[in-house]
mmCIF file of C-alpha atoms and ligand atoms in Angstrom:
data_model
loop_
_atom_site.group_PDB
_atom_site.id
_atom_site.type_symbol
_atom_site.label_atom_id
_atom_site.label_comp_id
_atom_site.label_asym_id
_atom_site.label_seq_id
_atom_site.Cartn_x
_atom_site.Cartn_y
_atom_site.Cartn_z
ATOM 1 C CA UNK A 1 163.774 237.408 -61.689
ATOM 2 C CA UNK A 2 166.299 237.966 -58.944
ATOM 3 C CA UNK A 3 166.966 238.080 -56.053
ATOM 4 C CA UNK A 4 165.647 234.633 -55.283
ATOM 5 C CA UNK A 5 166.059 232.367 -52.301
ATOM 6 C CA UNK A 6 166.459 228.708 -53.259
ATOM 7 C CA UNK A 7 165.053 226.164 -50.878
ATOM 8 C CA UNK A 8 166.128 222.562 -51.229
ATOM 9 C CA UNK A 9 163.244 220.591 -49.783
ATOM 10 C CA UNK A 10 165.036 217.237 -49.932
ATOM 11 C CA UNK A 11 168.007 218.597 -47.977
ATOM 12 C CA UNK A 12 165.650 220.034 -45.385
ATOM 13 C CA UNK A 13 163.923 216.672 -45.074
ATOM 14 C CA UNK A 14 167.270 214.960 -44.650
ATOM 15 C CA UNK A 15 168.306 217.389 -41.886
ATOM 16 C CA UNK A 16 164.984 216.941 -40.094
ATOM 17 C CA UNK A 17 165.068 213.162 -40.141
ATOM 18 C CA UNK A 18 168.754 212.882 -39.302
ATOM 19 C CA UNK A 19 168.631 215.095 -36.224
ATOM 20 C CA UNK A 20 165.250 213.851 -35.062
ATOM 21 C CA UNK A 21 166.589 210.317 -35.134
ATOM 22 C CA UNK A 22 169.587 211.372 -33.036
ATOM 23 C CA UNK A 23 167.331 213.164 -30.538
ATOM 24 C CA UNK A 24 164.963 210.219 -30.317
ATOM 25 C CA UNK A 25 167.817 207.848 -29.558
ATOM 26 C CA UNK A 26 168.600 210.068 -26.575
ATOM 27 C CA UNK A 27 165.038 210.091 -25.293
ATOM 28 C CA UNK A 28 164.107 213.527 -26.626
ATOM 29 C CA UNK A 29 160.945 214.639 -28.361
ATOM 30 C CA UNK A 30 161.467 217.525 -30.773
ATOM 31 C CA UNK A 31 159.760 220.790 -31.633
ATOM 32 C CA UNK A 32 160.753 221.959 -35.088
ATOM 33 C CA UNK A 33 160.925 225.745 -35.029
ATOM 34 C CA UNK A 34 159.575 227.443 -38.155
ATOM 35 C CA UNK A 35 159.914 231.165 -37.388
ATOM 36 C CA UNK A 36 163.082 231.693 -39.454
ATOM 37 C CA UNK A 37 161.180 230.857 -42.651
ATOM 38 C CA UNK A 38 157.863 232.432 -41.601
ATOM 39 C CA UNK A 39 156.252 228.967 -41.486
ATOM 40 C CA UNK A 40 156.459 228.672 -45.291
ATOM 41 C CA UNK A 41 153.842 226.124 -46.275
ATOM 42 C CA UNK A 42 156.081 224.062 -48.580
ATOM 43 C CA UNK A 43 158.517 223.558 -45.722
ATOM 44 C CA UNK A 44 155.618 222.756 -43.387
ATOM 45 C CA UNK A 45 154.628 220.047 -45.886
ATOM 46 C CA UNK A 46 158.148 218.604 -45.590
ATOM 47 C CA UNK A 47 157.873 218.602 -41.790
ATOM 48 C CA UNK A 48 154.551 216.803 -42.168
ATOM 49 C CA UNK A 49 156.351 213.895 -43.895
ATOM 50 C CA UNK A 50 158.489 213.307 -40.767
ATOM 51 C CA UNK A 51 157.475 211.929 -37.396
ATOM 52 C CA UNK A 52 158.713 214.946 -35.459
ATOM 53 C CA UNK A 53 156.240 215.550 -32.666
ATOM 54 C CA UNK A 54 155.689 219.328 -32.532
ATOM 55 C CA UNK A 55 155.780 222.419 -34.758
ATOM 56 C CA UNK A 56 156.753 225.598 -32.910
ATOM 57 C CA UNK A 57 156.756 229.248 -33.912
ATOM 58 C CA UNK A 58 157.076 232.545 -32.115
ATOM 59 C CA UNK A 59 154.143 234.151 -33.924
ATOM 60 C CA UNK A 60 150.540 233.127 -33.432
ATOM 61 C CA UNK A 61 149.840 234.439 -36.959
ATOM 62 C CA UNK A 62 152.152 231.725 -38.297
ATOM 63 C CA UNK A 63 150.633 228.970 -36.167
ATOM 64 C CA UNK A 64 147.188 229.981 -37.364
ATOM 65 C CA UNK A 65 148.060 229.359 -41.023
ATOM 66 C CA UNK A 66 150.035 226.121 -40.527
ATOM 67 C CA UNK A 67 148.217 223.042 -41.802
ATOM 68 C CA UNK A 68 149.359 219.995 -39.869
ATOM 69 C CA UNK A 69 148.265 217.165 -37.620
ATOM 70 C CA UNK A 70 151.207 217.831 -35.345
ATOM 71 C CA UNK A 71 150.851 219.683 -32.067
ATOM 72 C CA UNK A 72 151.433 223.438 -32.381
ATOM 73 C CA UNK A 73 153.526 225.356 -29.888
ATOM 74 C CA UNK A 74 153.739 229.108 -29.360
ATOM 75 C CA UNK A 75 157.329 229.964 -28.415
ATOM 76 C CA UNK A 76 157.207 233.643 -27.552
ATOM 77 C CA UNK A 77 155.454 234.628 -24.342
ATOM 78 C CA UNK A 78 151.872 235.412 -25.433
ATOM 79 C CA UNK A 79 150.809 239.022 -25.686
ATOM 80 C CA UNK A 80 147.880 239.813 -23.381
ATOM 81 C CA UNK A 81 146.134 241.215 -26.436
ATOM 82 C CA UNK A 82 146.346 237.835 -28.214
ATOM 83 C CA UNK A 83 145.236 235.287 -25.616
ATOM 84 C CA UNK A 84 142.060 234.379 -27.501
ATOM 85 C CA UNK A 85 144.078 233.488 -30.612
ATOM 86 C CA UNK A 86 146.655 231.642 -28.509
ATOM 87 C CA UNK A 87 144.194 229.193 -26.978
ATOM 88 C CA UNK A 88 142.528 228.728 -30.353
ATOM 89 C CA UNK A 89 145.574 228.186 -32.584
ATOM 90 C CA UNK A 90 148.156 226.620 -30.288
ATOM 91 C CA UNK A 91 148.106 223.373 -28.331
ATOM 92 C CA UNK A 92 150.836 224.486 -25.972
ATOM 93 C CA UNK A 93 152.380 227.863 -25.161
ATOM 94 C CA UNK A 94 155.541 228.939 -23.375
ATOM 95 C CA UNK A 95 154.821 231.297 -20.494
ATOM 96 C CA UNK A 96 156.453 233.269 -17.711
ATOM 97 C CA UNK A 97 153.841 235.783 -16.547
ATOM 98 C CA UNK A 98 151.047 234.840 -14.142
ATOM 99 C CA UNK A 99 148.902 237.673 -15.464
ATOM 100 C CA UNK A 100 149.087 236.207 -18.967
ATOM 101 C CA UNK A 101 148.452 232.664 -17.741
ATOM 102 C CA UNK A 102 145.324 233.859 -15.927
ATOM 103 C CA UNK A 103 144.151 235.570 -19.113
ATOM 104 C CA UNK A 104 144.802 232.332 -21.042
ATOM 105 C CA UNK A 105 142.727 230.481 -18.446
ATOM 106 C CA UNK A 106 139.811 232.818 -19.042
ATOM 107 C CA UNK A 107 140.197 232.625 -22.831
ATOM 108 C CA UNK A 108 140.286 228.820 -22.690
ATOM 109 C CA UNK A 109 137.221 228.817 -20.439
ATOM 110 C CA UNK A 110 135.350 230.892 -23.017
ATOM 111 C CA UNK A 111 135.833 228.202 -25.666
ATOM 112 C CA UNK A 112 135.439 225.368 -23.204
ATOM 113 C CA UNK A 113 138.965 224.044 -23.546
ATOM 114 C CA UNK A 114 141.972 223.329 -21.447
ATOM 115 C CA UNK A 115 145.185 225.072 -22.540
ATOM 116 C CA UNK A 116 148.578 223.521 -21.902
ATOM 117 C CA UNK A 117 151.528 225.631 -20.843
ATOM 118 C CA UNK A 118 155.240 225.231 -20.307
ATOM 119 C CA UNK A 119 156.502 227.516 -17.565
ATOM 120 C CA UNK A 120 159.818 229.024 -18.611
ATOM 121 C CA UNK A 121 162.731 229.492 -16.223
ATOM 122 C CA UNK A 122 165.702 231.765 -16.778
ATOM 123 C CA UNK A 123 168.828 229.979 -15.600
ATOM 124 C CA UNK A 124 171.229 232.736 -16.569
ATOM 125 C CA UNK A 125 170.846 233.693 -20.230
ATOM 126 C CA UNK A 126 168.557 236.606 -19.256
ATOM 127 C CA UNK A 127 165.945 236.220 -21.922
ATOM 128 C CA UNK A 128 162.486 234.862 -21.038
ATOM 129 C CA UNK A 129 161.546 232.982 -17.893
ATOM 130 C CA UNK A 130 161.142 233.263 -14.160
ATOM 131 C CA UNK A 131 164.593 233.850 -12.696
ATOM 132 C CA UNK A 132 165.663 230.587 -11.069
ATOM 133 C CA UNK A 133 166.589 232.204 -7.749
ATOM 134 C CA UNK A 134 163.189 233.804 -7.259
ATOM 135 C CA UNK A 135 160.362 232.370 -5.183
ATOM 136 C CA UNK A 136 158.354 230.581 -7.861
ATOM 137 C CA UNK A 137 156.311 228.193 -5.702
ATOM 138 C CA UNK A 138 153.451 230.693 -5.082
ATOM 139 C CA UNK A 139 153.137 231.183 -8.855
ATOM 140 C CA UNK A 140 152.935 227.436 -9.447
ATOM 141 C CA UNK A 141 150.471 227.137 -6.590
ATOM 142 C CA UNK A 142 148.223 229.664 -8.310
ATOM 143 C CA UNK A 143 148.613 228.033 -11.750
ATOM 144 C CA UNK A 144 147.543 224.688 -10.336
ATOM 145 C CA UNK A 145 144.239 226.210 -9.205
ATOM 146 C CA UNK A 146 143.368 227.410 -12.723
ATOM 147 C CA UNK A 147 140.753 225.059 -14.137
ATOM 148 C CA UNK A 148 141.438 225.663 -17.807
ATOM 149 C CA UNK A 149 145.213 225.581 -17.652
ATOM 150 C CA UNK A 150 147.326 222.437 -17.564
ATOM 151 C CA UNK A 151 150.905 222.856 -16.363
ATOM 152 C CA UNK A 152 152.412 220.486 -18.927
ATOM 153 C CA UNK A 153 155.995 221.104 -17.918
ATOM 154 C CA UNK A 154 158.834 223.558 -17.629
ATOM 155 C CA UNK A 155 161.466 224.830 -19.999
ATOM 156 C CA UNK A 156 164.508 226.982 -20.371
ATOM 157 C CA UNK A 157 166.201 228.850 -23.164
ATOM 158 C CA UNK A 158 169.964 229.385 -23.444
ATOM 159 C CA UNK A 159 172.475 230.926 -25.868
ATOM 160 C CA UNK A 160 169.903 233.432 -27.109
ATOM 161 C CA UNK A 161 170.532 236.708 -25.334
ATOM 162 C CA UNK A 162 173.355 236.233 -22.858
ATOM 163 C CA UNK A 163 175.233 233.689 -24.952
ATOM 164 C CA UNK A 164 175.219 231.225 -22.040
ATOM 165 C CA UNK A 165 176.280 227.782 -23.270
ATOM 166 C CA UNK A 166 174.455 224.758 -21.845
ATOM 167 C CA UNK A 167 176.624 222.696 -19.498
ATOM 168 C CA UNK A 168 175.793 220.051 -16.935
ATOM 169 C CA UNK A 169 176.312 222.650 -14.205
ATOM 170 C CA UNK A 170 173.971 225.217 -15.779
ATOM 171 C CA UNK A 171 171.304 222.641 -16.580
ATOM 172 C CA UNK A 172 171.421 221.297 -13.021
ATOM 173 C CA UNK A 173 169.630 224.545 -12.064
ATOM 174 C CA UNK A 174 166.679 223.441 -14.165
ATOM 175 C CA UNK A 175 166.818 219.967 -12.651
ATOM 176 C CA UNK A 176 166.607 221.452 -9.146
ATOM 177 C CA UNK A 177 163.538 223.441 -10.169
ATOM 178 C CA UNK A 178 161.886 220.328 -11.612
ATOM 179 C CA UNK A 179 162.553 218.291 -8.491
ATOM 180 C CA UNK A 180 161.511 221.097 -6.178
ATOM 181 C CA UNK A 181 158.167 221.564 -7.948
ATOM 182 C CA UNK A 182 157.431 217.856 -8.239
ATOM 183 C CA UNK A 183 158.214 217.199 -4.604
ATOM 184 C CA UNK A 184 156.429 220.221 -3.199
ATOM 185 C CA UNK A 185 153.192 219.693 -5.110
ATOM 186 C CA UNK A 186 153.382 215.881 -5.475
ATOM 187 C CA UNK A 187 152.981 216.196 -9.221
ATOM 188 C CA UNK A 188 154.936 214.888 -12.143
ATOM 189 C CA UNK A 189 155.805 217.251 -14.992
ATOM 190 C CA UNK A 190 155.333 215.746 -18.449
ATOM 191 C CA UNK A 191 157.750 217.857 -20.411
ATOM 192 C CA UNK A 192 161.121 219.302 -19.533
ATOM 193 C CA UNK A 193 162.081 221.325 -22.595
ATOM 194 C CA UNK A 194 165.749 221.908 -22.032
ATOM 195 C CA UNK A 195 167.175 223.646 -25.022
ATOM 196 C CA UNK A 196 167.554 224.708 -28.625
ATOM 197 C CA UNK A 197 170.245 224.199 -31.270
ATOM 198 C CA UNK A 198 172.879 225.029 -28.662
ATOM 199 C CA UNK A 199 172.112 221.746 -26.838
ATOM 200 C CA UNK A 200 173.099 219.555 -29.792
ATOM 201 C CA UNK A 201 176.769 219.278 -28.889
ATOM 202 C CA UNK A 202 175.755 217.839 -25.504
ATOM 203 C CA UNK A 203 173.317 215.516 -27.265
ATOM 204 C CA UNK A 204 176.071 214.324 -29.600
ATOM 205 C CA UNK A 205 178.511 213.807 -26.731
ATOM 206 C CA UNK A 206 175.862 211.891 -24.789
ATOM 207 C CA UNK A 207 176.099 214.550 -22.052
ATOM 208 C CA UNK A 208 172.573 215.934 -22.151
ATOM 209 C CA UNK A 209 171.093 215.180 -18.704
ATOM 210 C CA UNK A 210 168.325 212.592 -18.936
ATOM 211 C CA UNK A 211 165.772 214.634 -16.958
ATOM 212 C CA UNK A 212 165.440 216.738 -20.130
ATOM 213 C CA UNK A 213 163.040 215.155 -22.605
ATOM 214 C CA UNK A 214 162.380 217.803 -25.240
ATOM 215 C CA UNK A 215 164.406 220.101 -27.504
ATOM 216 C CA UNK A 216 163.185 223.029 -29.598
ATOM 217 C CA UNK A 217 165.278 223.151 -32.757
ATOM 218 C CA UNK A 218 165.284 225.750 -35.519
ATOM 219 C CA UNK A 219 168.747 226.716 -36.727
ATOM 220 C CA UNK A 220 170.296 223.233 -36.784
ATOM 221 C CA UNK A 221 167.601 221.995 -39.158
ATOM 222 C CA UNK A 222 168.134 224.814 -41.662
ATOM 223 C CA UNK A 223 171.919 225.223 -41.382
ATOM 224 C CA UNK A 224 173.183 221.873 -40.101
ATOM 225 C CA UNK A 225 175.079 223.556 -37.268
ATOM 226 C CA UNK A 226 174.911 223.604 -33.504
ATOM 227 C CA UNK A 227 174.974 227.040 -31.935
ATOM 228 C CA UNK A 228 176.979 226.618 -28.710
ATOM 229 C CA UNK A 229 180.318 226.412 -30.520
ATOM 230 C CA UNK A 230 179.141 227.077 -34.095
ATOM 231 C CA UNK A 231 180.285 223.696 -35.369
ATOM 232 C CA UNK A 232 178.923 221.974 -38.445
ATOM 233 C CA UNK A 233 177.058 218.774 -37.574
ATOM 234 C CA UNK A 234 178.323 215.728 -39.435
ATOM 235 C CA UNK A 235 176.021 214.407 -42.159
ATOM 236 C CA UNK A 236 173.860 217.516 -42.256
ATOM 237 C CA UNK A 237 173.486 220.136 -45.018
ATOM 238 C CA UNK A 238 174.460 223.788 -44.535
ATOM 239 C CA UNK A 239 172.835 224.869 -47.796
ATOM 240 C CA UNK A 240 169.138 224.101 -47.531
ATOM 241 C CA UNK A 241 168.710 227.829 -48.305
ATOM 242 C CA UNK A 242 170.882 229.733 -50.800
ATOM 243 C CA UNK A 243 170.582 233.153 -52.400
ATOM 244 C CA UNK A 244 170.914 234.129 -56.057
ATOM 245 C CA UNK A 245 171.405 237.777 -56.995
ATOM 246 C CA UNK A 246 172.124 239.420 -60.344
ATOM 247 C CA UNK A 247 174.988 241.686 -61.355
ATOM 248 C CA UNK A 248 173.685 245.061 -62.581
ATOM 249 C CA UNK A 249 177.050 246.826 -62.892
ATOM 250 C CA UNK A 250 180.561 245.442 -63.278
ATOM 251 C CA UNK A 251 183.544 247.791 -63.490
ATOM 252 C CA UNK A 252 187.184 248.079 -62.697
ATOM 253 C CA UNK A 253 187.423 250.810 -60.044
ATOM 254 C CA UNK A 254 189.698 251.859 -57.186
ATOM 255 C CA UNK A 255 189.251 250.309 -53.731
ATOM 256 C CA UNK A 256 189.588 253.720 -52.082
ATOM 257 C CA UNK A 257 186.858 256.395 -52.319
ATOM 258 C CA UNK A 258 188.091 259.728 -53.631
ATOM 259 C CA UNK A 259 187.329 263.078 -52.004
ATOM 260 C CA UNK A 260 186.634 264.351 -48.500
ATOM 261 C CA UNK A 261 185.246 261.345 -46.513
ATOM 262 C CA UNK A 262 182.227 261.594 -44.191
ATOM 263 C CA UNK A 263 179.566 258.978 -43.433
ATOM 264 C CA UNK A 264 177.957 256.205 -45.497
ATOM 265 C CA UNK A 265 174.199 255.906 -46.192
ATOM 266 C CA UNK A 266 173.661 254.316 -42.769
ATOM 267 C CA UNK A 267 175.561 256.930 -40.788
ATOM 268 C CA UNK A 268 178.695 254.856 -40.286
ATOM 269 C CA UNK A 269 182.021 256.645 -40.756
ATOM 270 C CA UNK A 270 183.715 255.575 -43.937
ATOM 271 C CA UNK A 271 186.699 253.306 -43.381
ATOM 272 C CA UNK A 272 188.718 251.971 -46.310
ATOM 273 C CA UNK A 273 192.092 250.473 -47.066
ATOM 274 C CA UNK A 274 193.703 251.247 -50.416
ATOM 275 C CA UNK A 275 194.219 247.951 -52.270
ATOM 276 C CA UNK A 276 194.576 249.475 -55.723
ATOM 277 C CA UNK A 277 192.093 248.838 -58.523
ATOM 278 C CA UNK A 278 189.677 245.925 -58.320
ATOM 279 C CA UNK A 279 186.865 244.313 -60.261
ATOM 280 C CA UNK A 280 183.718 245.603 -58.552
ATOM 281 C CA UNK A 281 180.202 244.269 -59.118
ATOM 282 C CA UNK A 282 176.941 245.769 -57.929
ATOM 283 C CA UNK A 283 174.140 243.258 -57.323
ATOM 284 C CA UNK A 284 170.441 244.005 -57.295
ATOM 285 C CA UNK A 285 169.817 243.355 -53.623
ATOM 286 C CA UNK A 286 170.361 245.422 -50.476
ATOM 287 C CA UNK A 287 169.664 245.927 -46.810
ATOM 288 C CA UNK A 288 165.950 246.124 -47.389
ATOM 289 C CA UNK A 289 166.146 242.379 -48.160
ATOM 290 C CA UNK A 290 169.204 241.200 -46.242
ATOM 291 C CA UNK A 291 172.256 242.537 -44.400
ATOM 292 C CA UNK A 292 175.489 241.961 -46.300
ATOM 293 C CA UNK A 293 177.014 240.540 -43.095
ATOM 294 C CA UNK A 294 174.446 237.711 -43.406
ATOM 295 C CA UNK A 295 175.787 236.490 -46.763
ATOM 296 C CA UNK A 296 178.714 234.083 -46.898
ATOM 297 C CA UNK A 297 181.430 234.700 -49.483
ATOM 298 C CA UNK A 298 182.253 231.941 -51.917
ATOM 299 C CA UNK A 299 185.708 231.493 -53.512
ATOM 300 C CA UNK A 300 184.957 234.081 -56.235
ATOM 301 C CA UNK A 301 183.655 236.936 -54.117
ATOM 302 C CA UNK A 302 184.602 239.343 -51.380
ATOM 303 C CA UNK A 303 181.590 241.258 -50.111
ATOM 304 C CA UNK A 304 182.548 244.915 -49.645
ATOM 305 C CA UNK A 305 179.323 246.326 -48.291
ATOM 306 C CA UNK A 306 175.781 247.307 -49.062
ATOM 307 C CA UNK A 307 173.262 250.106 -48.982
ATOM 308 C CA UNK A 308 169.450 249.862 -48.932
ATOM 309 C CA UNK A 309 169.231 248.422 -52.425
ATOM 310 C CA UNK A 310 172.791 247.746 -53.674
ATOM 311 C CA UNK A 311 175.255 245.039 -52.698
ATOM 312 C CA UNK A 312 178.866 245.760 -53.653
ATOM 313 C CA UNK A 313 181.181 242.828 -54.215
ATOM 314 C CA UNK A 314 184.782 242.441 -55.297
ATOM 315 C CA UNK A 315 185.070 239.688 -57.899
ATOM 316 C CA UNK A 316 188.175 237.537 -57.799
ATOM 317 C CA UNK A 317 187.722 235.922 -61.215
ATOM 318 C CA UNK A 318 186.809 237.328 -64.612
ATOM 319 C CA UNK A 319 184.183 234.757 -65.569
ATOM 320 C CA UNK A 320 181.245 237.080 -64.760
ATOM 321 C CA UNK A 321 179.486 239.826 -66.741
ATOM 322 C CA UNK A 322 176.538 242.162 -66.290
ATOM 323 C CA UNK A 323 173.512 239.864 -66.016
ATOM 324 C CA UNK A 324 175.475 237.031 -64.388
ATOM 325 C CA UNK A 325 173.989 235.571 -61.245
ATOM 326 C CA UNK A 326 176.001 234.970 -58.062
ATOM 327 C CA UNK A 327 175.188 232.385 -55.385
ATOM 328 C CA UNK A 328 175.639 232.845 -51.669
ATOM 329 C CA UNK A 329 175.274 230.603 -48.672
ATOM 330 C CA UNK A 330 173.484 232.252 -45.776
ATOM 331 C CA UNK A 331 173.617 232.746 -42.053
ATOM 332 C CA UNK A 332 170.553 232.312 -39.839
ATOM 333 C CA UNK A 333 169.874 236.055 -39.839
ATOM 334 C CA UNK A 334 170.225 236.036 -43.624
ATOM 335 C CA UNK A 335 167.545 233.372 -44.060
ATOM 336 C CA UNK A 336 165.334 235.258 -41.602
ATOM 337 C CA UNK A 337 165.559 238.543 -43.485
ATOM 338 C CA UNK A 338 165.284 237.057 -46.979
ATOM 339 C CA UNK A 339 162.258 234.942 -46.096
ATOM 340 C CA UNK A 340 160.578 238.001 -44.610
ATOM 341 C CA UNK A 341 161.221 240.294 -47.593
ATOM 342 C CA UNK A 342 158.377 240.505 -50.128
ATOM 343 C CA UNK A 343 160.963 241.397 -52.816
ATOM 344 C CA UNK A 344 162.699 238.012 -52.718
ATOM 345 C CA UNK A 345 161.251 235.253 -54.878
ATOM 346 C CA UNK A 346 161.108 231.778 -53.339
ATOM 347 C CA UNK A 347 162.230 228.892 -55.538
ATOM 348 C CA UNK A 348 161.673 225.342 -54.329
ATOM 349 C CA UNK A 349 164.130 222.698 -55.467
ATOM 350 C CA UNK A 350 163.948 218.904 -55.250
ATOM 351 C CA UNK A 351 160.244 218.899 -54.589
ATOM 352 C CA UNK A 352 159.309 215.751 -52.703
HETATM 353 C C1 PLP B 401 163.690 230.468 -31.704
HETATM 354 C C2 PLP B 401 163.551 229.645 -30.484
HETATM 355 C C3 PLP B 401 164.108 228.365 -30.438
HETATM 356 C C4 PLP B 401 164.930 227.788 -31.557
HETATM 357 O O1 PLP B 401 166.274 228.137 -31.401
HETATM 358 P P1 PLP B 401 167.396 227.633 -32.447
HETATM 359 O O2 PLP B 401 168.653 228.163 -31.894
HETATM 360 O O3 PLP B 401 167.036 228.186 -33.778
HETATM 361 O O4 PLP B 401 167.346 226.147 -32.440
HETATM 362 C C5 PLP B 401 163.904 227.610 -29.291
HETATM 363 N N1 PLP B 401 163.200 228.099 -28.253
HETATM 364 C C6 PLP B 401 162.660 229.332 -28.249
HETATM 365 C C7 PLP B 401 161.895 229.805 -27.067
HETATM 366 C C8 PLP B 401 162.818 230.148 -29.362
HETATM 367 O O5 PLP B 401 162.284 231.373 -29.370
#
C-alpha cells in the first residue's frame, strides 16, 4: 500500500548521537525536537537509547503521549486554556506572557508542584519572546515572586520567522539580557537556550558564544542539515525519511495544455512552457498528504505539479510502468505533512 513514508531508525540514531556528541564537546545540552514527526513512538524509542538530555515538542498533546525518562519541554508558548495540562505533562515550558506564567503558577499550585520556565526573548527574528529592547525587569521581578514557578533560564529563537541568522553580534543581545538579569536580581540562570538547527554552523566553527549552554534541535537530526545556510552536515544522513508513491497512470503526452487557459485547481493561473511530448506519470499522492514543492527530485524525475490527490511527474527514463513505485527524498515541510497525514503508511526500517 502506497504512499508510505520510510523511516530509517538506525540513521536517525546515528544523526542523534553524532550531533549530540558535537554539542556536548562544546558545552551544550540538547533538546531533541519531535514535532516534525508528531512524536512518533518508534522514534521516541530511538531517542531513549541516546543520552540526549531533553525531549521537546510544540504540542502538549504530543508530550502527554511520549514515554520517556528524559525531561519534557513544551516549545510553543502555552495556551491559557491548557495550563493544567502543561504543568502536568511538561517539566519545562517556554514562555513570554506574564498572564500565562501566572496561570501556570496557579495550575502548579493546584497539583502541589513547582513548574520550570524558560523566558523567551526576541532578539530580532520577530517570532516569540519579549522584545529585547523592552523593559523586562518588572516582568522578571513579578515572576520571581511566584511560588510555584522556577525561572530556570532564558532562551531565544532565530531563523524561524524573520530568517535572522545567528551571529556573534546578534547573540550578544541575549548575553546582555542574561547579564542584566543576573546582576540586577543577584541570581544565576541555569539554562541559556540559544538556538535551533541554525546555530550548528557556529557550533561547528567553534564560534558559538560560551554563555549559551543549550540548543533545541529538530531539523538537523532528521535531515542532517543546518538551517542558517542550508548546508549538509558532514557525516550525517539526509535520508532518515523517504517517500514511496505508486504510478497509477503513465502516458506520453504534450507538455503544453491545449485549449483556453484559466486557473488550476488551487486558483493559480496556468503557466507552461512548450517542451514537446514527454513521458508523464501520475502518482497516487497529492496535496492532501504533501506539497509537491516538499519532494526532492531524483535523477529519473522532474516533478511538474500536483492537485489534491494527484502528483504529476515527468519521467526521464523508460524503466517504469504503471504500478512502479518512485522514491523521493524530502524537505522538512514534506516530512511534517506526510507524518501528519492519516493516509500515509509509516514503514520502519533498520529496527534497533
Ligand atoms: C521547532 C522549534 C525548534 C527546532 O527548530 P529546528 O530548526 O527544527 O532545529 C527550536 N525551538 C523552538 C522554539 C521551536 O519551536
